[in-house]
mmCIF file of C-alpha atoms in Angstrom:
data_model
loop_
_atom_site.group_PDB
_atom_site.id
_atom_site.type_symbol
_atom_site.label_atom_id
_atom_site.label_comp_id
_atom_site.label_asym_id
_atom_site.label_seq_id
_atom_site.Cartn_x
_atom_site.Cartn_y
_atom_site.Cartn_z
ATOM 1 C CA MET D 1 0.000 0.000 0.000
ATOM 2 C CA THR D 2 1.354 3.462 -0.894
ATOM 3 C CA ARG D 3 1.734 5.984 1.886
ATOM 4 C CA PRO D 4 -1.191 8.266 0.772
ATOM 5 C CA LYS D 5 -3.553 5.277 0.542
ATOM 6 C CA PHE D 6 -2.332 4.003 3.916
ATOM 7 C CA LEU D 7 -2.974 7.380 5.557
ATOM 8 C CA LEU D 8 -6.407 7.674 3.994
ATOM 9 C CA SER D 9 -7.283 4.165 5.149
ATOM 10 C CA ARG D 10 -6.042 4.842 8.673
ATOM 11 C CA LEU D 11 -7.850 8.179 8.905
ATOM 12 C CA ALA D 12 -11.042 6.538 7.665
ATOM 13 C CA GLY D 13 -10.701 3.868 10.338
ATOM 14 C CA ILE D 14 -10.142 6.442 13.070
ATOM 15 C CA GLY D 15 -13.115 8.453 11.829
ATOM 16 C CA THR D 16 -15.352 5.378 11.839
ATOM 17 C CA ALA D 17 -14.230 4.466 15.355
ATOM 18 C CA MET D 18 -14.906 7.990 16.567
ATOM 19 C CA LEU D 19 -18.338 7.963 14.922
ATOM 20 C CA ILE D 20 -19.229 4.657 16.553
ATOM 21 C CA ALA D 21 -18.023 5.890 19.944
ATOM 22 C CA THR D 22 -19.895 9.168 19.556
ATOM 23 C CA THR D 23 -23.088 7.394 18.440
ATOM 24 C CA ALA D 24 -22.929 4.908 21.319
ATOM 25 C CA TYR D 25 -22.456 7.725 23.811
ATOM 26 C CA ALA D 26 -25.259 9.801 22.334
ATOM 27 C CA ASP D 27 -27.676 6.857 22.415
ATOM 28 C CA ASP D 28 -26.905 5.746 25.970
ATOM 29 C CA VAL D 29 -29.997 6.099 28.155
ATOM 30 C CA THR D 30 -30.287 5.795 31.928
ATOM 31 C CA LEU D 31 -33.755 5.154 33.325
ATOM 32 C CA ARG D 32 -34.154 5.967 37.008
ATOM 33 C CA PHE D 33 -37.148 3.877 38.071
ATOM 34 C CA SER D 34 -38.913 4.987 41.273
ATOM 35 C CA THR D 35 -41.641 3.289 43.317
ATOM 36 C CA ALA D 36 -43.178 3.707 46.755
ATOM 37 C CA GLY D 37 -43.430 -0.061 47.089
ATOM 38 C CA PRO D 38 -41.060 -1.716 49.572
ATOM 39 C CA ALA D 39 -37.998 -3.547 48.247
ATOM 40 C CA ALA D 40 -39.340 -6.907 49.439
ATOM 41 C CA ASP D 41 -42.578 -6.586 47.483
ATOM 42 C CA PHE D 42 -43.193 -8.321 44.160
ATOM 43 C CA LEU D 43 -43.444 -5.019 42.278
ATOM 44 C CA ALA D 44 -39.958 -3.885 43.294
ATOM 45 C CA LYS D 45 -38.618 -7.362 42.539
ATOM 46 C CA SER D 46 -40.177 -7.197 39.074
ATOM 47 C CA MET D 47 -38.484 -3.832 38.545
ATOM 48 C CA GLU D 48 -35.135 -5.462 39.302
ATOM 49 C CA SER D 49 -36.001 -8.160 36.767
ATOM 50 C CA PHE D 50 -36.903 -5.436 34.266
ATOM 51 C CA ALA D 51 -33.492 -3.838 34.782
ATOM 52 C CA GLU D 52 -31.779 -7.179 34.174
ATOM 53 C CA LYS D 53 -33.773 -7.863 31.012
ATOM 54 C CA VAL D 54 -32.994 -4.422 29.601
ATOM 55 C CA ALA D 55 -29.290 -4.883 30.386
ATOM 56 C CA ALA D 56 -29.320 -8.287 28.674
ATOM 57 C CA ALA D 57 -30.808 -6.718 25.528
ATOM 58 C CA ASP D 58 -27.596 -4.662 25.217
ATOM 59 C CA VAL D 59 -29.184 -1.676 23.480
ATOM 60 C CA GLY D 60 -27.491 1.099 25.413
ATOM 61 C CA VAL D 61 -30.140 1.414 28.123
ATOM 62 C CA THR D 62 -29.387 1.165 31.850
ATOM 63 C CA VAL D 63 -32.107 0.912 34.488
ATOM 64 C CA GLU D 64 -31.568 2.044 38.089
ATOM 65 C CA VAL D 65 -34.255 0.855 40.532
ATOM 66 C CA TYR D 66 -35.267 2.899 43.588
ATOM 67 C CA PRO D 67 -37.873 1.156 45.803
ATOM 68 C CA GLY D 68 -39.458 2.401 49.012
ATOM 69 C CA SER D 69 -39.578 6.063 47.920
ATOM 70 C CA SER D 70 -35.790 6.137 48.261
ATOM 71 C CA LEU D 71 -35.383 8.568 45.356
ATOM 72 C CA VAL D 72 -38.690 10.445 45.156
ATOM 73 C CA ARG D 73 -41.341 10.653 47.876
ATOM 74 C CA GLN D 74 -44.673 8.978 47.279
ATOM 75 C CA GLY D 75 -47.051 11.276 45.414
ATOM 76 C CA ALA D 76 -44.272 13.260 43.754
ATOM 77 C CA GLU D 77 -43.256 10.669 41.156
ATOM 78 C CA VAL D 78 -45.500 11.849 38.319
ATOM 79 C CA PRO D 79 -44.486 15.529 38.581
ATOM 80 C CA ALA D 80 -40.877 14.324 38.741
ATOM 81 C CA LEU D 81 -41.453 12.358 35.523
ATOM 82 C CA GLN D 82 -42.970 15.370 33.823
ATOM 83 C CA ARG D 83 -40.161 17.679 34.946
ATOM 84 C CA GLY D 84 -37.479 15.254 33.791
ATOM 85 C CA ASN D 85 -36.156 14.585 37.303
ATOM 86 C CA ILE D 86 -36.716 10.838 36.846
ATOM 87 C CA GLU D 87 -37.468 8.716 33.805
ATOM 88 C CA MET D 88 -39.781 5.972 35.132
ATOM 89 C CA SER D 89 -42.222 5.261 37.940
ATOM 90 C CA THR D 90 -44.919 2.802 38.899
ATOM 91 C CA MET D 91 -47.877 5.086 38.223
ATOM 92 C CA SER D 92 -51.298 4.470 39.744
ATOM 93 C CA THR D 93 -54.760 5.239 38.427
ATOM 94 C CA PHE D 94 -55.079 7.820 41.208
ATOM 95 C CA GLU D 95 -52.135 9.750 39.815
ATOM 96 C CA ILE D 96 -53.681 9.553 36.362
ATOM 97 C CA ALA D 97 -57.051 10.831 37.566
ATOM 98 C CA ALA D 98 -55.420 13.905 39.073
ATOM 99 C CA GLN D 99 -54.613 15.078 35.530
ATOM 100 C CA VAL D 100 -57.133 13.129 33.431
ATOM 101 C CA PRO D 101 -60.347 13.377 35.507
ATOM 102 C CA SER D 102 -62.421 11.384 33.001
ATOM 103 C CA MET D 103 -60.436 8.290 34.003
ATOM 104 C CA GLY D 104 -61.203 8.725 37.701
ATOM 105 C CA PHE D 105 -63.739 5.897 37.597
ATOM 106 C CA LEU D 106 -60.792 3.474 37.700
ATOM 107 C CA ASN D 107 -60.391 4.459 41.361
ATOM 108 C CA ARG D 108 -63.954 3.594 42.293
ATOM 109 C CA ALA D 109 -64.429 1.094 45.095
ATOM 110 C CA PHE D 110 -65.873 -2.228 43.885
ATOM 111 C CA LEU D 111 -65.322 -1.460 40.189
ATOM 112 C CA PHE D 112 -63.719 -4.782 39.271
ATOM 113 C CA ASP D 113 -64.886 -8.165 40.488
ATOM 114 C CA ASP D 114 -61.476 -9.818 40.381
ATOM 115 C CA TYR D 115 -57.968 -9.901 38.904
ATOM 116 C CA ASP D 116 -59.005 -11.562 35.644
ATOM 117 C CA GLN D 117 -61.600 -8.897 34.874
ATOM 118 C CA MET D 118 -59.191 -6.079 35.696
ATOM 119 C CA MET D 119 -56.479 -7.433 33.396
ATOM 120 C CA GLU D 120 -58.969 -8.086 30.604
ATOM 121 C CA VAL D 121 -60.123 -4.465 30.778
ATOM 122 C CA MET D 122 -56.587 -3.061 30.953
ATOM 123 C CA GLN D 123 -55.502 -5.097 27.929
ATOM 124 C CA GLY D 124 -58.587 -4.252 25.884
ATOM 125 C CA PRO D 125 -60.139 -1.153 24.250
ATOM 126 C CA ILE D 126 -60.636 0.670 27.566
ATOM 127 C CA GLY D 127 -56.955 0.138 28.341
ATOM 128 C CA GLU D 128 -56.022 1.540 24.924
ATOM 129 C CA THR D 129 -58.176 4.610 25.592
ATOM 130 C CA LEU D 130 -56.373 5.055 28.895
ATOM 131 C CA HIS D 131 -52.925 4.745 27.280
ATOM 132 C CA ASP D 132 -53.804 7.309 24.603
ATOM 133 C CA ALA D 133 -55.170 9.799 27.140
ATOM 134 C CA VAL D 134 -52.124 9.480 29.386
ATOM 135 C CA ALA D 135 -49.739 9.977 26.458
ATOM 136 C CA SER D 136 -51.554 13.030 25.072
ATOM 137 C CA ASP D 137 -52.612 14.727 28.321
ATOM 138 C CA MET D 138 -49.726 13.824 30.627
ATOM 139 C CA GLY D 139 -46.761 13.218 28.339
ATOM 140 C CA ILE D 140 -46.250 9.745 29.818
ATOM 141 C CA LYS D 141 -45.940 6.414 28.026
ATOM 142 C CA ILE D 142 -47.534 3.387 29.700
ATOM 143 C CA LEU D 143 -45.383 0.338 28.972
ATOM 144 C CA SER D 144 -47.269 -2.404 30.820
ATOM 145 C CA THR D 145 -49.876 -3.164 33.466
ATOM 146 C CA ALA D 146 -48.844 -4.760 36.745
ATOM 147 C CA TYR D 147 -51.179 -6.137 39.395
ATOM 148 C CA LEU D 148 -50.723 -4.381 42.722
ATOM 149 C CA GLY D 149 -53.270 -6.634 44.373
ATOM 150 C CA SER D 150 -56.751 -6.536 45.847
ATOM 151 C CA ARG D 151 -56.844 -4.050 48.715
ATOM 152 C CA GLN D 152 -58.129 -5.121 52.135
ATOM 153 C CA LEU D 153 -58.785 -3.215 55.359
ATOM 154 C CA ASN D 154 -56.171 -3.712 58.093
ATOM 155 C CA LEU D 155 -56.772 -2.527 61.693
ATOM 156 C CA ARG D 156 -54.399 -2.243 64.653
ATOM 157 C CA GLU D 157 -57.179 -3.294 67.086
ATOM 158 C CA VAL D 158 -60.015 -5.762 66.527
ATOM 159 C CA ILE D 159 -63.426 -4.298 65.734
ATOM 160 C CA GLU D 160 -66.642 -6.191 64.977
ATOM 161 C CA VAL D 161 -67.357 -5.066 61.419
ATOM 162 C CA THR D 162 -70.516 -5.961 59.510
ATOM 163 C CA GLY D 163 -70.679 -2.797 57.402
ATOM 164 C CA PRO D 164 -69.221 0.672 56.869
ATOM 165 C CA ASP D 165 -71.140 2.147 59.832
ATOM 166 C CA ASP D 166 -68.941 0.104 62.171
ATOM 167 C CA LEU D 167 -65.869 1.938 60.811
ATOM 168 C CA GLU D 168 -67.114 5.439 61.592
ATOM 169 C CA GLY D 169 -64.306 7.449 63.157
ATOM 170 C CA VAL D 170 -61.597 4.914 62.294
ATOM 171 C CA GLN D 171 -58.501 6.866 61.221
ATOM 172 C CA MET D 172 -57.438 4.986 58.096
ATOM 173 C CA ARG D 173 -54.112 5.798 56.466
ATOM 174 C CA MET D 174 -54.585 6.774 52.833
ATOM 175 C CA PRO D 175 -52.364 8.453 50.257
ATOM 176 C CA ALA D 176 -52.985 12.193 50.022
ATOM 177 C CA SER D 177 -55.200 12.911 47.014
ATOM 178 C CA PRO D 178 -58.892 13.760 46.566
ATOM 179 C CA GLU D 179 -59.582 10.437 44.822
ATOM 180 C CA TRP D 180 -58.025 8.445 47.680
ATOM 181 C CA LEU D 181 -59.899 10.435 50.286
ATOM 182 C CA LEU D 182 -63.139 9.800 48.399
ATOM 183 C CA LEU D 183 -62.357 6.092 48.388
ATOM 184 C CA GLY D 184 -61.896 6.224 52.144
ATOM 185 C CA GLU D 185 -65.220 7.992 52.533
ATOM 186 C CA SER D 186 -66.891 5.288 50.435
ATOM 187 C CA LEU D 187 -65.631 2.692 52.941
ATOM 188 C CA GLY D 188 -67.025 4.575 55.921
ATOM 189 C CA VAL D 189 -63.646 5.422 57.492
ATOM 190 C CA SER D 190 -62.000 8.746 58.305
ATOM 191 C CA PRO D 191 -59.224 8.875 55.681
ATOM 192 C CA THR D 192 -55.904 10.172 57.018
ATOM 193 C CA PRO D 193 -53.297 11.253 54.434
ATOM 194 C CA LEU D 194 -49.916 9.671 55.186
ATOM 195 C CA ALA D 195 -46.939 8.491 53.173
ATOM 196 C CA MET D 196 -46.399 4.749 52.857
ATOM 197 C CA SER D 197 -42.928 5.085 54.405
ATOM 198 C CA GLU D 198 -44.441 6.587 57.584
ATOM 199 C CA THR D 199 -47.263 4.076 58.017
ATOM 200 C CA TYR D 200 -45.511 1.383 60.092
ATOM 201 C CA VAL D 201 -44.574 3.812 62.878
ATOM 202 C CA ALA D 202 -47.996 5.473 62.707
ATOM 203 C CA LEU D 203 -49.676 2.107 63.269
ATOM 204 C CA GLN D 204 -47.212 1.204 65.989
ATOM 205 C CA THR D 205 -47.843 4.431 67.922
ATOM 206 C CA GLY D 206 -51.577 4.646 67.279
ATOM 207 C CA THR D 207 -51.354 7.787 65.163
ATOM 208 C CA VAL D 208 -53.658 5.935 62.760
ATOM 209 C CA ASP D 209 -56.074 3.086 63.486
ATOM 210 C CA GLY D 210 -55.481 1.172 60.286
ATOM 211 C CA GLN D 211 -54.322 1.052 56.710
ATOM 212 C CA GLU D 212 -55.593 -0.569 53.531
ATOM 213 C CA ASN D 213 -53.366 -2.384 51.068
ATOM 214 C CA PRO D 214 -53.114 -5.679 49.222
ATOM 215 C CA LEU D 215 -52.156 -8.501 51.576
ATOM 216 C CA THR D 216 -48.854 -9.079 49.822
ATOM 217 C CA ILE D 217 -47.828 -5.463 50.467
ATOM 218 C CA LEU D 218 -49.156 -5.639 54.021
ATOM 219 C CA LYS D 219 -46.836 -8.603 54.592
ATOM 220 C CA ALA D 220 -43.835 -7.138 52.744
ATOM 221 C CA ALA D 221 -44.110 -3.883 54.713
ATOM 222 C CA LYS D 222 -44.427 -5.887 57.975
ATOM 223 C CA PHE D 223 -47.686 -4.213 58.924
ATOM 224 C CA ASP D 224 -48.732 -7.558 60.382
ATOM 225 C CA GLU D 225 -46.313 -6.812 63.234
ATOM 226 C CA VAL D 226 -48.328 -3.787 64.347
ATOM 227 C CA THR D 227 -51.924 -4.739 63.457
ATOM 228 C CA ALA D 228 -54.458 -7.252 64.737
ATOM 229 C CA GLN D 229 -57.183 -7.647 62.109
ATOM 230 C CA VAL D 230 -57.777 -7.920 58.377
ATOM 231 C CA ILE D 231 -61.227 -7.396 56.861
ATOM 232 C CA MET D 232 -61.442 -8.946 53.397
ATOM 233 C CA THR D 233 -63.229 -6.233 51.451
ATOM 234 C CA SER D 234 -61.293 -6.444 48.153
ATOM 235 C CA HIS D 235 -62.618 -2.930 47.644
ATOM 236 C CA LEU D 236 -60.051 -2.118 44.979
ATOM 237 C CA VAL D 237 -58.593 -4.611 42.492
ATOM 238 C CA GLN D 238 -55.680 -2.395 41.628
ATOM 239 C CA PRO D 239 -53.567 -2.027 38.504
ATOM 240 C CA VAL D 240 -50.318 -0.079 38.515
ATOM 241 C CA PHE D 241 -48.364 0.870 35.431
ATOM 242 C CA TYR D 242 -44.770 0.796 34.315
ATOM 243 C CA ALA D 243 -44.680 4.448 33.234
ATOM 244 C CA LEU D 244 -41.966 6.204 31.218
ATOM 245 C CA ALA D 245 -41.596 9.898 30.457
ATOM 246 C CA LYS D 246 -42.747 10.233 26.846
ATOM 247 C CA PRO D 247 -39.966 12.649 25.786
ATOM 248 C CA VAL D 248 -37.449 10.007 26.867
ATOM 249 C CA TRP D 249 -39.389 7.332 24.989
ATOM 250 C CA ASP D 250 -39.563 9.464 21.851
ATOM 251 C CA GLU D 251 -35.800 10.004 21.868
ATOM 252 C CA MET D 252 -35.026 6.296 22.044
ATOM 253 C CA SER D 253 -34.175 4.341 18.941
ATOM 254 C CA LYS D 254 -36.719 1.818 17.697
ATOM 255 C CA GLU D 255 -34.452 -0.984 18.911
ATOM 256 C CA GLN D 256 -34.319 0.542 22.385
ATOM 257 C CA GLN D 257 -38.072 1.071 22.490
ATOM 258 C CA GLU D 258 -38.750 -2.531 21.510
ATOM 259 C CA ALA D 259 -36.320 -3.881 24.103
ATOM 260 C CA VAL D 260 -37.660 -1.688 26.912
ATOM 261 C CA LYS D 261 -41.289 -2.426 26.039
ATOM 262 C CA ALA D 262 -40.710 -6.195 25.861
ATOM 263 C CA ALA D 263 -38.841 -6.191 29.171
ATOM 264 C CA ALA D 264 -41.628 -4.190 30.831
ATOM 265 C CA VAL D 265 -44.322 -6.591 29.647
ATOM 266 C CA GLU D 266 -42.338 -9.640 30.774
ATOM 267 C CA ALA D 267 -41.392 -8.173 34.147
ATOM 268 C CA ALA D 268 -44.952 -7.044 34.895
ATOM 269 C CA ALA D 269 -46.198 -10.541 34.044
ATOM 270 C CA GLU D 270 -43.711 -11.972 36.552
ATOM 271 C CA ASN D 271 -45.076 -9.630 39.210
ATOM 272 C CA ASN D 272 -48.652 -10.539 38.350
ATOM 273 C CA GLU D 273 -48.120 -14.280 38.486
ATOM 274 C CA ALA D 274 -46.164 -14.154 41.733
ATOM 275 C CA ARG D 275 -48.510 -11.719 43.480
ATOM 276 C CA PHE D 276 -51.694 -13.518 42.478
ATOM 277 C CA ALA D 277 -50.300 -16.863 43.644
ATOM 278 C CA ASP D 278 -49.143 -15.348 46.928
ATOM 279 C CA GLU D 279 -52.509 -13.699 47.551
ATOM 280 C CA GLN D 280 -54.129 -17.118 47.510
ATOM 281 C CA LYS D 281 -52.143 -18.195 50.574
ATOM 282 C CA VAL D 282 -51.129 -15.069 52.489
ATOM 283 C CA ALA D 283 -54.467 -14.701 54.295
ATOM 284 C CA LYS D 284 -53.894 -18.092 55.925
ATOM 285 C CA ILE D 285 -50.332 -17.121 56.813
ATOM 286 C CA LEU D 286 -51.568 -13.984 58.554
ATOM 287 C CA ALA D 287 -54.230 -15.955 60.419
ATOM 288 C CA ASP D 288 -51.652 -18.530 61.497
ATOM 289 C CA GLU D 289 -49.538 -15.668 62.871
ATOM 290 C CA GLY D 290 -52.436 -14.578 65.053
ATOM 291 C CA LEU D 291 -54.167 -11.893 63.038
ATOM 292 C CA ARG D 292 -57.925 -12.092 62.842
ATOM 293 C CA VAL D 293 -58.997 -12.410 59.190
ATOM 294 C CA ASP D 294 -62.703 -11.710 58.584
ATOM 295 C CA GLU D 295 -64.717 -12.644 55.486
ATOM 296 C CA ILE D 296 -67.919 -10.586 55.570
ATOM 297 C CA ASP D 297 -70.977 -9.792 53.470
ATOM 298 C CA LEU D 298 -69.940 -6.824 51.317
ATOM 299 C CA THR D 299 -73.457 -5.742 50.342
ATOM 300 C CA PRO D 300 -73.542 -2.850 52.860
ATOM 301 C CA PHE D 301 -70.145 -1.657 51.632
ATOM 302 C CA ARG D 302 -71.243 -1.711 47.997
ATOM 303 C CA GLU D 303 -74.392 0.218 48.857
ATOM 304 C CA LYS D 304 -72.363 2.799 50.775
ATOM 305 C CA ALA D 305 -69.973 3.197 47.831
ATOM 306 C CA ASP D 306 -72.861 3.650 45.387
ATOM 307 C CA ALA D 307 -74.332 6.388 47.581
ATOM 308 C CA VAL D 308 -71.041 8.240 48.098
ATOM 309 C CA TYR D 309 -70.059 8.219 44.428
ATOM 310 C CA SER D 310 -73.522 9.242 43.236
ATOM 311 C CA GLU D 311 -73.228 12.447 45.284
ATOM 312 C CA SER D 312 -69.573 13.226 44.569
ATOM 313 C CA ASP D 313 -68.555 16.184 42.408
ATOM 314 C CA LEU D 314 -65.392 14.284 41.474
ATOM 315 C CA ALA D 315 -67.445 11.405 40.092
ATOM 316 C CA LYS D 316 -69.384 13.783 37.850
ATOM 317 C CA GLU D 317 -66.187 14.253 35.819
ATOM 318 C CA TRP D 318 -65.783 10.524 35.164
ATOM 319 C CA ASP D 319 -66.449 8.826 31.839
ATOM 320 C CA GLN D 320 -69.693 7.171 32.881
ATOM 321 C CA ASP D 321 -69.959 5.172 29.665
ATOM 322 C CA LEU D 322 -66.608 3.445 30.172
ATOM 323 C CA MET D 323 -67.430 2.780 33.827
ATOM 324 C CA SER D 324 -70.762 1.253 32.869
ATOM 325 C CA GLN D 325 -69.057 -1.022 30.354
ATOM 326 C CA ILE D 326 -66.935 -2.440 33.172
ATOM 327 C CA MET D 327 -69.681 -2.738 35.758
ATOM 328 C CA GLY D 328 -72.240 -4.080 33.312
ATOM 329 C CA ASN D 329 -74.790 -1.391 34.113
#
């Protein structure tokens, strides 16, 4: 090879290497993934699995998982997503309703009968409507639906409960939002806004009389150590979403989008399978540990919920047609 050709070849090689390095650097994406759920819970474990799957895809995306509100406090995740302070969170329907009021019906007590119905709805036309509204109105991309569980009432002292009237005056820990407080009202309790991370001590000291969560989260957060009774209301069969800031999604390459989406669907499915299986046995575990676990007639609770929501100004903003499709009215 002559010297000019050699130099041209070498310069071309250096240029290509620099281009590749520059492209790889420009395309690198870090997704900080925040959740209020405790590290021991299935949701946080599925997030770790998601991070591993994305890393294995080798598309220049790194996922950092922050459980237990260790990066962003509960209730501040969605604004943090929209400001660009984080890239991902496990977003609830309550957070969606705060900005898309028509979807508030998803927070209604006794909307879904069970897990299968909830997942069927979330994966069907109503779920697609939800995804589109969240993308256009909130600037957030929903990647997948995870099952947070069926929420039950959990009290620090035993009370004989046959209906919502028996819970009058009970200070029940709830997240701080109008939709959550309305849910508490529909159950007959006095809803008390409190962060998840503060709930254990509040139960221990008697600052609150109870909390409501899926049994798997109750167990993972060790609330069974500071409570005495579970009332099986299943008042909310709750989805939660792997949510990604849409500007971040839009800047990803197609290959990155496909890898992240696939990993989110697979990881959420792992959460769903594990949580549903655990729910089938955790009530017995709690009873064996000494907690009182009550199965009761829910008719009075459903009637109370119907009355509360029919009079609520918040409920007037809901998409009544979509709600009726779910409830079969």
